[in-house]
Amino acid sequence: MSDIDIRVTGRAGRITLTRPHALNAMSYDMCMAIDTALRNWREDDAVDLIILDAEGDKAFCAGGDIAELYETGTAGNFDFGRTFWRDEYRMNAFLFEYPKPVISFLQGFTMGGGVGIGCHGSHRVVCESSKIAMPECGIGLVPDVGGTLILALAPGRLGEYLGITAGRLGPDDAILAGFADTYIPQAQWADLIELLEASGDPAHIATHAQDPEPGPLRAAQIDIDRHFAGETLGDIQNSLTGDESEFAQKTLKAINRNSPISMACTVEMIHRLRGPSLSIRKALELEYRFTYRAMEHGDFLEGIRAQIIDKDRTPKWQFAGTSVPTVAVSKMLQPLGADALTFEEEKAMKIGFIGLGNMGGPMAANLAKAGHDVVGFDMAEVNIDGVTMVSSGAEAAAGADAVITMLPNGSILRAVAADVIPAMSKGAVLIDCSTVDVDSARAVDADTQAAGLLFVDAPVSGGIGGAAGGTLTFMAGGSAEAFGKADPLFDIMGQKAVHCGDAGAGQAAKICNNMILGVTMIATCEAFALADKLGLDRQKMFDVVSTSSGYSWTMNAYCPAPGVGPQSPADNDYQPGFAADLMLKDLRLSQQAAESADADTPMGALAQALYAQFVENEDGLGMDFSAMLPRFEKRGRE
Ligand code: NAD
């Protein structure tokens, strides 16, 4: 192929991009040629290392060849893009995990798709002219080709900053941010490459290394960390808006050019990925969720039109400024089920699933849909798509790599665990996703350890909708090994898994979260009832509070007033949703935990008493927990 030159020279597998007139932009065919070459050389004893370089002074590789993506996408063919990205990402992972040294020489621009081949090897060399960037948010995409892994590992909040501003990195800044390793003036490259080809020894790189001129990022790190620490894109924008400094204003200007949905997803992706369970496959799988939907639901086609095709530079993004709703971000990043990005060595797991009720049923169905072999058991007669039902917990657990439980309470969990632990194979993991008391979680952990098994307590938030849509949040406790084993399954059933600490830490996090939720729901409902009595319109109350300091998840995302705010159980006669009796259960768990830990929780105690009154003595049983509002509405001060 004339766009790429693949050969073996001396001890080196050589890949040279030979398309300088197009800034060495990567086409699908170039991508596949690299993939094939890497596969051929993996087992070839004549090849000790791989060298990647490019012709021309302007760019190593300025990105993916997007013209073809645009053409097919605007014609309504989204499959071409999905196949392109899927195969490119698999090649990126292959290169990242390559068992031999991979050395890249990155002159001029290395952007987007260029980062995917140039910045994942073991030795990444930059020179005076190097300019590295992830500019995808400017065209309605997100940093991809594994770029989110580098961004999530960058010091402080540099990842968020570079991801959403698309800032260009000179050699020193590229090394600081983790896109490159070594600075060597370009004049020395030809000799160095000859040495590498002849010897097959990457040690020659270190002997040529020099110090680059300091770049501007080091001095800006304090400002970056301060402004980019927020939870969402909106937090970052608010922080910058409130600062008149040159840095803040320049940064805002850069952000204002880019696609809001892309930037909001980029921030969310970096937050999800940062942490001990980060891997290249995890980053690419998350990126693929966005790119899979980018043409149909994102700003990608409009971004390409404005920047590359019409060049009018005035894209009409689907959201304005800071107003990207959380739900839009979740939709772009929710798991893809059977279409998820997979990697060749991954094999289906055998999973036993016990407790297939409102939550467990759809969770098990999502695992089966993703290609796993799921065997289920429930006391009740249930039928779940793709799940083979058997007649006991022990039968479901036999020979399984993982057993998942989703049960009503701690005593049932202990009884089920006593039944399944002896049936499980050594090294398998028991994952309890029920909400139970911390003591039960720790007791089951001790029993699994004694049997040579792993355990994770992983209660969830997100409710029945989250279970069905695969958008749950898991709060997990257990060893790093146990969490690592469970994590790929969390990725299928949910959008986020936080490793909170040792066994029991997941339940502790869940209990604390739901204590806040119960108290906040009561506060929101009583404030609405008070507003009614003061003659304040409910919509006006929502408009003010949802954007003022009284805002909360219960007001903004789950508003208890019918017809106000987003759709919620209030709009469906308070059918749950999240039942008031389940909230009572969680509040009781919180007070039980507070007692055993000697913690003072007066608001939690009051919330428990109110929900107990509502569920046990009034008409709260079977109602959503937000039905506290009609309860308060009917009452006076007595
Ligand atoms: P559910 O009652 O619908 O499901 C529980 C299932 O467990 C039922 O199908 C039941 O038959 C089965 N079961 C009970 N004992 C069993 C046993 N010994 N062996 C096998 N199966 C048994 O309840 P759910 O709403 O799915 O909730 C499950 C757990 O998830 C609870 O701990 C709950 O607190 C938690 N949770 C629920 C929500 C929600 O919105 N529903 C949200 C977050 C967490």
XYZ file of C-alpha atoms and ligand atoms in Angstrom:
682
model
C 0.000 0.000 0.000
C 1.442 3.404 -0.909
C 0.230 5.114 2.313
C 2.293 2.921 4.577
C 5.593 1.092 4.241
C 5.897 -2.135 6.223
C 9.132 -4.112 6.187
C 11.766 -5.761 8.347
C 15.121 -3.994 8.504
C 17.830 -5.684 10.545
C 16.279 -6.732 13.872
C 13.394 -4.250 13.597
C 9.834 -4.540 12.328
C 9.497 -1.206 10.519
C 6.278 0.735 9.997
C 6.539 4.089 8.206
C 3.510 6.233 7.411
C 4.063 7.526 3.874
C 1.170 9.908 3.359
C 2.762 13.269 4.257
C 0.548 15.274 1.839
C -2.420 14.278 4.073
C -0.445 14.765 7.305
C -0.254 10.956 7.454
C -3.947 10.720 8.410
C -4.833 7.111 9.219
C -7.248 5.315 6.955
C -8.974 2.051 7.801
C -6.627 0.167 5.468
C -3.526 1.643 7.137
C -4.938 0.638 10.495
C -5.497 -2.928 9.383
C -2.056 -3.118 7.773
C -0.474 -2.155 11.124
C -2.600 -4.746 12.897
C -1.512 -7.517 10.516
C 2.168 -6.552 10.715
C 2.108 -6.545 14.514
C 0.479 -9.967 14.538
C 3.056 -11.376 12.126
C 5.974 -10.040 14.154
C 4.687 -11.047 17.574
C 5.959 -14.629 17.278
C 8.772 -13.883 14.774
C 12.151 -14.444 16.450
C 13.900 -12.388 13.754
C 12.084 -9.264 15.024
C 13.258 -7.883 18.398
C 11.458 -4.567 18.381
C 9.055 -2.404 16.356
C 9.877 1.086 15.066
C 7.073 3.410 13.982
C 7.861 6.638 12.141
C 6.447 8.845 9.401
C 7.564 10.772 6.316
C 7.402 14.565 6.206
C 8.163 17.311 8.726
C 4.643 18.473 9.497
C 3.131 15.439 11.193
C 3.708 11.954 12.484
C -0.041 11.436 12.087
C -2.620 14.211 12.409
C -5.550 11.891 13.124
C -7.998 9.459 11.594
C -9.150 9.867 8.018
C -12.588 11.284 8.781
C -13.772 12.210 5.302
C -14.932 8.657 4.667
C -16.655 8.503 8.046
C -18.520 11.709 7.224
C -19.622 10.497 3.806
C -20.998 7.202 5.085
C -22.510 8.748 8.218
C -24.408 11.487 6.389
C -25.781 8.777 4.081
C -27.237 7.083 7.191
C -24.670 4.285 7.220
C -23.400 4.194 10.808
C -21.946 0.706 10.493
C -18.884 1.803 8.543
C -17.809 4.124 11.378
C -18.571 1.565 14.056
C -16.485 -1.069 12.273
C -13.660 1.421 11.688
C -13.530 2.431 15.357
C -13.961 -1.119 16.666
C -11.083 -2.508 14.611
C -8.890 0.538 15.216
C -9.420 0.272 18.996
C -8.594 -3.442 18.957
C -5.355 -2.596 17.160
C -4.632 0.164 19.723
C -5.051 -2.326 22.586
C -2.895 -4.878 20.775
C -0.131 -2.312 20.349
C -0.419 -1.160 23.983
C -0.128 -4.743 25.260
C 2.547 -5.764 22.727
C 5.117 -8.151 24.203
C 8.097 -6.544 22.369
C 9.414 -2.957 22.602
C 7.478 -0.515 20.384
C 9.368 2.704 19.616
C 7.676 5.689 17.975
C 9.205 8.893 16.582
C 6.679 11.720 16.787
C 7.630 14.847 14.825
C 5.129 17.651 14.154
C 1.474 16.858 14.834
C 0.404 13.677 16.591
C -3.316 13.924 17.126
C -6.332 11.666 17.627
C -5.752 8.421 15.699
C -2.036 9.275 15.648
C -1.978 9.113 19.453
C -3.514 5.633 19.179
C -0.425 4.301 17.376
C 2.232 6.793 18.474
C 1.588 7.104 22.210
C 0.893 3.563 23.427
C 4.282 1.963 22.776
C 7.033 1.340 25.295
C 9.324 4.152 24.011
C 7.732 7.353 22.677
C 10.227 9.849 21.315
C 9.496 13.549 20.736
C 11.558 16.391 19.236
C 11.568 20.207 18.846
C 8.575 20.248 16.473
C 6.342 17.760 18.328
C 2.779 18.913 18.980
C 0.517 16.309 20.555
C -3.214 16.811 21.155
C -6.558 15.076 21.602
C -8.777 17.567 19.719
C -11.844 15.296 19.368
C -14.243 17.458 21.413
C -13.896 20.074 18.659
C -15.490 17.699 16.149
C -18.164 16.268 18.431
C -16.252 13.137 19.412
C -14.459 12.295 22.662
C -10.761 11.561 23.162
C -10.543 7.965 21.927
C -8.017 5.383 20.612
C -7.122 4.819 24.273
C -6.423 8.538 24.839
C -8.706 8.570 27.878
C -6.315 6.156 29.594
C -3.444 8.625 29.184
C -5.692 11.505 30.281
C -6.922 9.593 33.351
C -3.293 8.921 34.355
C -2.045 12.493 33.769
C -1.030 14.371 36.934
C -3.745 16.248 38.855
C -6.551 17.477 36.628
C -4.418 17.776 33.503
C -6.496 15.013 31.885
C -9.766 16.917 32.150
C -8.029 20.096 31.000
C -6.380 18.575 27.923
C -9.426 16.465 27.063
C -11.906 19.315 26.879
C -9.710 22.214 25.767
C -7.942 20.063 23.123
C -4.732 21.871 24.138
C -1.543 21.174 22.122
C 1.464 19.804 23.933
C 5.048 20.625 23.026
C 7.759 18.065 23.866
C 8.185 18.876 27.575
C 4.422 19.098 28.203
C 3.824 15.856 26.273
C 6.265 14.071 28.585
C 4.679 15.685 31.668
C 1.185 14.609 30.610
C 2.259 11.030 29.820
C 1.944 11.091 26.007
C 5.694 10.685 25.467
C 8.784 9.459 27.320
C 11.948 10.867 25.787
C 13.145 14.042 24.055
C 15.752 13.602 21.314
C 16.478 16.363 18.735
C 15.221 15.257 15.310
C 18.648 15.633 13.712
C 19.764 12.553 15.678
C 16.841 10.322 14.741
C 18.212 8.803 11.523
C 21.406 7.610 13.229
C 19.489 6.334 16.233
C 17.057 4.381 14.049
C 19.975 2.767 12.240
C 21.457 1.715 15.580
C 18.133 0.307 16.740
C 17.655 -1.615 13.486
C 21.126 -3.083 13.655
C 21.135 -4.007 17.347
C 17.468 -4.653 18.189
C 18.280 -3.037 21.545
C 16.077 -0.137 22.791
C 18.739 0.851 25.358
C 20.209 3.184 22.694
C 17.268 5.539 23.230
C 18.295 6.410 26.782
C 21.838 7.239 25.670
C 20.481 9.816 23.169
C 17.945 11.401 25.548
C 18.177 15.117 26.306
C 16.184 17.606 28.374
C 13.615 19.605 26.387
C 12.939 23.312 26.903
C 10.425 23.644 29.775
C 6.829 23.936 28.519
C 4.074 26.136 29.947
C 1.983 23.406 31.595
C 4.021 22.963 34.768
C 3.369 26.565 35.790
C -0.346 26.272 34.952
C -0.890 23.091 36.966
C -2.114 24.923 40.098
C -4.781 26.802 38.114
C -5.726 23.653 36.219
C -6.141 21.611 39.390
C -8.240 24.337 40.995
C -10.645 24.873 38.095
C -10.930 21.325 36.753
C -11.641 19.492 40.014
C -15.445 19.713 39.673
C -17.726 16.734 39.252
C -19.185 17.849 35.914
C -18.450 20.041 32.900
C -20.859 22.606 34.388
C -18.796 22.778 37.608
C -15.643 23.402 35.577
C -17.311 26.097 33.484
C -18.755 27.786 36.583
C -15.366 27.787 38.252
C -13.683 29.365 35.207
C -16.484 31.895 34.696
C -16.057 33.186 38.234
C -12.367 33.962 37.635
C -11.237 37.003 35.646
C -7.635 35.798 35.253
C -6.072 35.478 31.817
C -5.724 31.717 32.275
C -9.430 31.283 33.095
C -10.649 33.499 30.254
C -8.359 31.893 27.671
C -9.386 28.440 28.805
C -13.099 29.325 28.675
C -12.646 30.581 25.137
C -11.105 27.255 24.118
C -13.890 25.295 25.812
C -16.633 27.409 24.248
C -15.591 26.248 20.787
C -16.121 22.559 21.537
C -19.139 20.253 21.637
C -20.786 20.425 25.092
C -22.037 16.809 25.033
C -18.561 15.608 24.007
C -16.896 17.615 26.769
C -19.428 16.542 29.431
C -18.875 12.889 28.465
C -15.094 13.358 28.426
C -15.116 14.644 32.008
C -17.371 11.778 33.087
C -15.216 9.178 31.298
C -11.994 10.400 32.889
C -13.642 10.338 36.323
C -14.924 6.808 35.789
C -11.595 5.523 34.537
C -9.248 7.164 37.036
C -8.334 4.682 39.776
C -6.722 1.332 40.393
C -8.809 -0.734 37.972
C -7.861 1.379 34.938
C -6.742 -0.598 31.889
C -6.416 0.108 28.170
C -9.280 -2.259 27.407
C -11.543 -0.546 29.906
C -10.730 2.866 28.433
C -11.327 1.703 24.854
C -14.554 -0.089 25.775
C -15.913 3.102 27.372
C -14.762 5.247 24.430
C -16.493 2.881 22.023
C -19.815 3.407 23.808
C -19.596 7.063 22.786
C -18.208 6.630 19.284
C -20.763 3.892 18.542
C -23.490 6.489 19.163
C -21.550 9.548 18.004
C -23.037 9.833 14.501
C -26.615 9.019 15.411
C -26.943 10.793 18.757
C -23.842 12.934 19.244
C -22.480 16.044 17.514
C -19.961 14.199 15.330
C -21.413 14.765 11.859
C -22.166 18.416 12.617
C -18.665 18.861 14.027
C -17.025 17.442 10.889
C -19.278 19.535 8.684
C -18.349 22.770 10.437
C -14.622 22.128 10.899
C -13.621 20.051 7.891
C -16.252 20.052 5.150
C -17.832 23.551 5.072
C -15.065 25.022 7.236
C -17.504 27.678 8.545
C -16.318 26.946 12.119
C -19.816 27.622 13.464
C -21.129 24.194 14.484
C -24.676 23.981 15.791
C -24.138 21.773 18.845
C -27.199 20.051 20.292
C -26.703 21.522 23.786
C -25.646 25.005 24.709
C -22.925 25.945 27.164
C -23.274 24.458 30.623
C -26.675 22.905 30.046
C -25.842 19.274 29.253
C -28.305 17.145 31.270
C -26.823 14.277 33.290
C -29.218 11.914 31.582
C -27.806 12.827 28.137
C -24.310 11.915 29.358
C -25.581 8.618 30.797
C -27.309 7.785 27.527
C -24.154 8.273 25.466
C -22.112 6.166 27.873
C -24.501 3.372 28.759
C -23.278 -0.146 28.012
C -23.771 -1.494 24.495
C -24.857 -5.011 25.455
C -24.144 -7.424 22.625
C -22.514 -4.612 20.584
C -19.924 -3.838 23.276
C -16.286 -3.671 22.218
C -14.604 -6.973 23.008
C -11.056 -8.180 22.592
C -10.110 -11.468 21.064
C -8.694 -13.232 24.111
C -11.773 -12.504 26.197
C -13.899 -15.520 26.780
C -17.412 -15.870 28.116
C -17.669 -16.455 31.870
C -19.935 -18.925 33.557
C -22.075 -16.980 36.028
C -24.476 -18.296 38.681
C -27.180 -15.709 39.499
C -29.332 -16.109 42.593
C -32.324 -13.830 43.256
C -33.857 -12.800 39.940
C -36.488 -10.336 41.148
C -37.103 -6.746 40.052
C -33.399 -5.939 40.094
C -31.663 -9.301 39.649
C -33.765 -10.330 36.642
C -32.734 -7.519 34.293
C -29.139 -7.574 35.611
C -28.850 -11.275 34.726
C -30.455 -10.644 31.339
C -27.808 -7.989 30.557
C -25.000 -10.424 31.422
C -26.510 -13.060 29.135
C -26.971 -10.487 26.374
C -23.265 -9.629 26.610
C -22.437 -13.254 25.773
C -21.885 -14.789 29.215
C -23.253 -18.176 30.161
C -25.754 -17.349 32.949
C -27.407 -19.998 35.117
C -30.099 -18.703 37.512
C -31.976 -19.735 40.638
C -34.881 -18.031 42.405
C -37.371 -19.275 45.017
C -40.141 -17.912 42.853
C -40.802 -19.243 39.386
C -39.222 -16.753 36.997
C -38.179 -16.718 33.383
C -35.394 -14.416 32.264
C -34.244 -13.905 28.680
C -31.055 -15.833 27.962
C -30.772 -17.309 31.494
C -30.918 -21.065 32.128
C -32.942 -21.657 35.314
C -31.984 -24.514 37.664
C -33.545 -25.837 40.858
C -31.090 -24.790 43.600
C -28.526 -22.164 44.462
C -25.809 -24.810 44.740
C -26.590 -26.040 41.227
C -26.320 -22.490 39.843
C -22.993 -21.991 41.652
C -21.335 -25.259 40.616
C -18.426 -24.640 38.233
C -19.187 -20.896 37.961
C -16.410 -18.291 37.618
C -18.647 -15.845 39.494
C -21.804 -16.134 41.572
C -23.986 -13.044 41.943
C -26.693 -12.668 44.590
C -29.482 -10.053 44.559
C -31.608 -10.861 47.603
C -33.990 -9.107 49.972
C -31.878 -8.928 53.168
C -28.836 -10.014 55.185
C -30.285 -13.126 56.806
C -31.398 -14.502 53.422
C -27.947 -13.685 52.045
C -26.261 -15.605 54.890
C -28.515 -18.637 54.291
C -27.929 -18.602 50.506
C -24.157 -18.143 51.005
C -24.015 -21.161 53.336
C -25.644 -23.185 50.556
C -23.551 -21.997 47.594
C -20.052 -21.547 49.081
C -19.363 -25.313 49.316
C -20.483 -25.724 45.695
C -18.193 -22.996 44.290
C -14.856 -23.704 42.597
C -11.649 -22.433 44.265
C -10.702 -18.927 43.081
C -14.250 -18.075 41.986
C -15.804 -14.825 43.199
C -19.066 -14.337 45.104
C -20.545 -10.906 44.356
C -23.413 -9.802 46.574
C -25.318 -6.894 45.049
C -28.174 -6.863 47.611
C -28.452 -4.071 50.145
C -27.713 -5.731 53.502
C -26.181 -4.890 56.881
C -22.404 -4.462 57.062
C -22.095 -7.363 59.548
C -23.719 -9.848 57.145
C -21.398 -8.718 54.337
C -18.354 -9.202 56.562
C -19.567 -12.599 57.830
C -20.036 -13.882 54.269
C -16.607 -12.483 53.354
C -15.023 -14.496 56.192
C -16.792 -17.687 55.056
C -15.690 -17.241 51.422
C -12.080 -16.623 52.470
C -12.099 -19.770 54.590
C -13.245 -21.690 51.503
C -10.510 -20.232 49.223
C -12.961 -17.979 47.369
C -13.115 -14.251 46.668
C -15.915 -11.953 47.861
C -17.177 -8.509 46.904
C -20.097 -6.725 48.534
C -21.430 -4.524 45.757
C -24.778 -2.905 46.502
C -26.174 -0.710 43.762
C -27.949 2.540 43.165
C -29.967 3.326 40.069
C -33.146 1.337 40.733
C -35.097 -0.860 38.361
C -34.511 1.501 35.414
C -30.763 1.319 36.011
C -30.877 -2.476 36.248
C -32.738 -2.752 32.936
C -30.644 -0.112 31.138
C -27.299 -1.364 32.485
C -26.625 2.000 34.134
C -26.337 1.019 37.803
C -23.637 2.382 40.080
C -21.856 -0.279 42.130
C -20.285 0.523 45.502
C -17.858 -2.285 46.102
C -15.953 -3.655 49.094
C -13.383 -6.453 48.983
C -9.770 -7.160 48.051
C -8.230 -5.637 44.916
C -8.089 -9.138 43.407
C -11.786 -9.773 44.058
C -12.772 -6.353 42.715
C -10.621 -6.881 39.610
C -12.420 -10.128 38.879
C -15.881 -8.629 39.368
C -15.183 -5.374 37.561
C -15.790 -6.558 33.953
C -19.235 -7.726 35.087
C -19.958 -4.369 36.735
C -19.077 -2.774 33.395
C -21.857 -4.747 31.741
C -24.509 -4.220 34.421
C -23.657 -0.645 35.242
C -22.050 2.609 34.273
C -19.756 3.008 37.245
C -18.142 0.884 39.950
C -16.307 2.466 42.853
C -13.964 0.281 44.881
C -14.685 1.675 48.358
C -12.332 -0.469 50.456
C -12.318 -3.850 52.189
C -15.326 -6.162 52.558
C -18.303 -4.272 54.005
C -17.152 -0.905 52.606
C -19.645 -1.152 49.726
C -22.552 -1.644 52.109
C -21.238 1.177 54.317
C -21.191 3.538 51.309
C -24.678 2.443 50.249
C -26.115 2.923 53.732
C -24.591 6.407 54.059
C -25.782 7.399 50.585
C -29.311 6.250 51.243
C -29.429 7.946 54.625
C -28.716 11.209 52.792
C -31.317 10.279 50.156
C -34.061 9.577 52.721
C -33.388 12.771 54.643
C -33.198 14.846 51.460
C -36.426 13.440 50.057
C -38.230 14.349 53.280
C -36.712 17.846 53.212
C -37.716 18.314 49.558
C -41.279 17.101 50.195
C -41.842 19.212 53.274
C -40.477 22.275 51.469
C -42.958 21.710 48.598
C -45.789 21.338 51.135
C -44.725 24.556 52.848
C -44.448 26.326 49.480
C -48.041 25.229 48.687
C -49.281 26.753 51.915
C -47.401 29.967 51.194
C -49.108 30.152 47.793
C -45.928 29.560 45.809
C -46.353 27.921 42.396
C -44.657 24.476 42.323
C -43.046 25.029 38.954
C -41.555 28.331 40.180
C -40.351 26.584 43.320
C -38.646 23.956 41.124
C -37.160 26.585 38.799
C -35.578 28.382 41.733
C -34.443 25.489 43.930
C -33.144 23.264 41.139
C -30.667 25.989 40.194
C -29.995 27.354 43.700
C -28.234 26.107 46.806
C -31.192 23.896 47.785
C -30.718 21.705 44.720
C -30.391 17.968 45.173
C -30.915 14.735 43.292
C -34.392 14.428 44.837
C -35.362 17.849 43.484
C -33.527 17.881 40.163
C -33.707 14.271 38.961
C -36.566 12.678 40.941
C -38.868 15.597 41.704
C -41.669 14.460 44.070
C -44.203 16.975 42.631
C -46.274 15.572 39.721
C -45.877 17.434 36.419
C -42.794 19.301 37.604
C -39.200 18.564 36.573
C -38.195 15.382 34.729
C -40.477 12.310 34.559
C -40.511 10.551 37.935
C -42.769 8.160 39.909
C -44.766 11.249 41.019
C -46.045 11.393 37.423
C -47.221 7.797 37.696
C -49.375 8.039 40.841
C -46.300 7.375 42.968
C -45.953 3.769 41.798
C -42.367 2.722 42.645
C -39.573 3.404 41.465
C -37.933 2.989 44.785
C -40.511 1.790 47.291
C -40.964 3.566 50.630
C -40.569 0.222 52.437
C -37.154 -0.317 50.783
C -36.134 3.158 51.901
C -37.290 2.243 55.411
C -35.162 -0.919 55.230
C -32.086 1.118 54.231
C -32.688 3.740 56.915
C -32.968 0.979 59.518
C -29.670 -0.451 58.278
C -28.101 2.992 58.626
C -29.337 3.380 62.200
C -28.258 -0.153 63.098
C -24.789 0.660 61.721
C -24.756 4.037 63.511
C -25.560 2.316 66.784
C -22.848 -0.305 66.443
C -20.309 2.370 65.409
C -21.495 4.847 68.081
C -22.233 7.559 65.478
C -24.649 10.417 66.193
C -27.186 10.531 63.314
C -30.238 12.528 64.482
C -31.517 13.340 60.973
C -31.165 9.713 59.888
C -33.045 8.594 63.008
C -35.858 11.065 62.333
C -36.067 9.994 58.684
C -36.318 6.361 59.799
C -39.125 7.228 62.244
C -41.041 9.167 59.559
C -40.747 6.404 56.953
C -41.733 3.795 59.593
C -44.837 5.852 60.426
C -45.617 6.274 56.705
C -45.132 2.610 55.739
C -46.499 0.901 58.850
C -49.294 3.184 60.079
C -50.327 5.244 57.055
C -50.723 4.457 53.365
C -47.040 4.352 52.391
C -46.713 0.607 51.847
C -46.333 -0.124 48.135
C -45.904 3.578 47.304
C -42.779 5.234 45.973
C -40.624 6.892 48.636
C -41.397 10.289 47.083
C -45.080 9.857 48.115
C -44.017 11.694 51.275
C -45.169 14.828 49.413
C -48.931 13.976 49.331
C -48.508 12.841 52.953
C -47.180 16.266 54.046
C -49.702 18.046 51.815
C -52.604 16.651 53.831
C -51.185 17.569 57.209
C -51.015 20.603 59.441
C -48.461 21.155 62.198
C -49.820 18.420 64.505
P -37.246 -8.474 44.745
O -38.053 -8.859 45.934
O -37.938 -8.092 43.495
O -36.212 -9.655 44.393
C -35.633 -10.531 45.334
C -35.675 -11.931 44.739
O -34.998 -12.831 45.591
C -37.092 -12.468 44.568
O -37.319 -12.875 43.242
C -37.150 -13.645 45.537
O -37.986 -14.693 45.094
C -35.702 -14.060 45.581
N -35.344 -14.822 46.772
C -35.678 -14.585 48.061
N -35.121 -15.530 48.863
C -34.426 -16.361 48.054
C -33.639 -17.522 48.293
N -33.445 -17.998 49.516
N -33.077 -18.141 47.236
C -33.279 -17.680 45.981
N -34.013 -16.569 45.701
C -34.577 -15.926 46.745
O -36.302 -7.295 45.240
P -35.445 -6.299 44.357
O -36.174 -5.022 44.162
O -34.920 -7.027 43.178
O -34.261 -5.952 45.359
C -33.212 -6.861 45.602
C -32.148 -6.161 46.440
O -31.709 -4.983 45.770
C -32.615 -5.701 47.799
O -31.589 -5.947 48.738
C -32.872 -4.205 47.634
O -32.715 -3.480 48.832
C -31.802 -3.853 46.638
N -32.104 -2.667 45.820
C -33.309 -2.500 45.231
C -33.566 -1.376 44.469
C -34.908 -1.172 43.794
O -35.133 -0.074 43.298
N -35.760 -2.178 43.722
C -32.567 -0.421 44.287
C -31.314 -0.617 44.853
C -31.099 -1.766 45.638
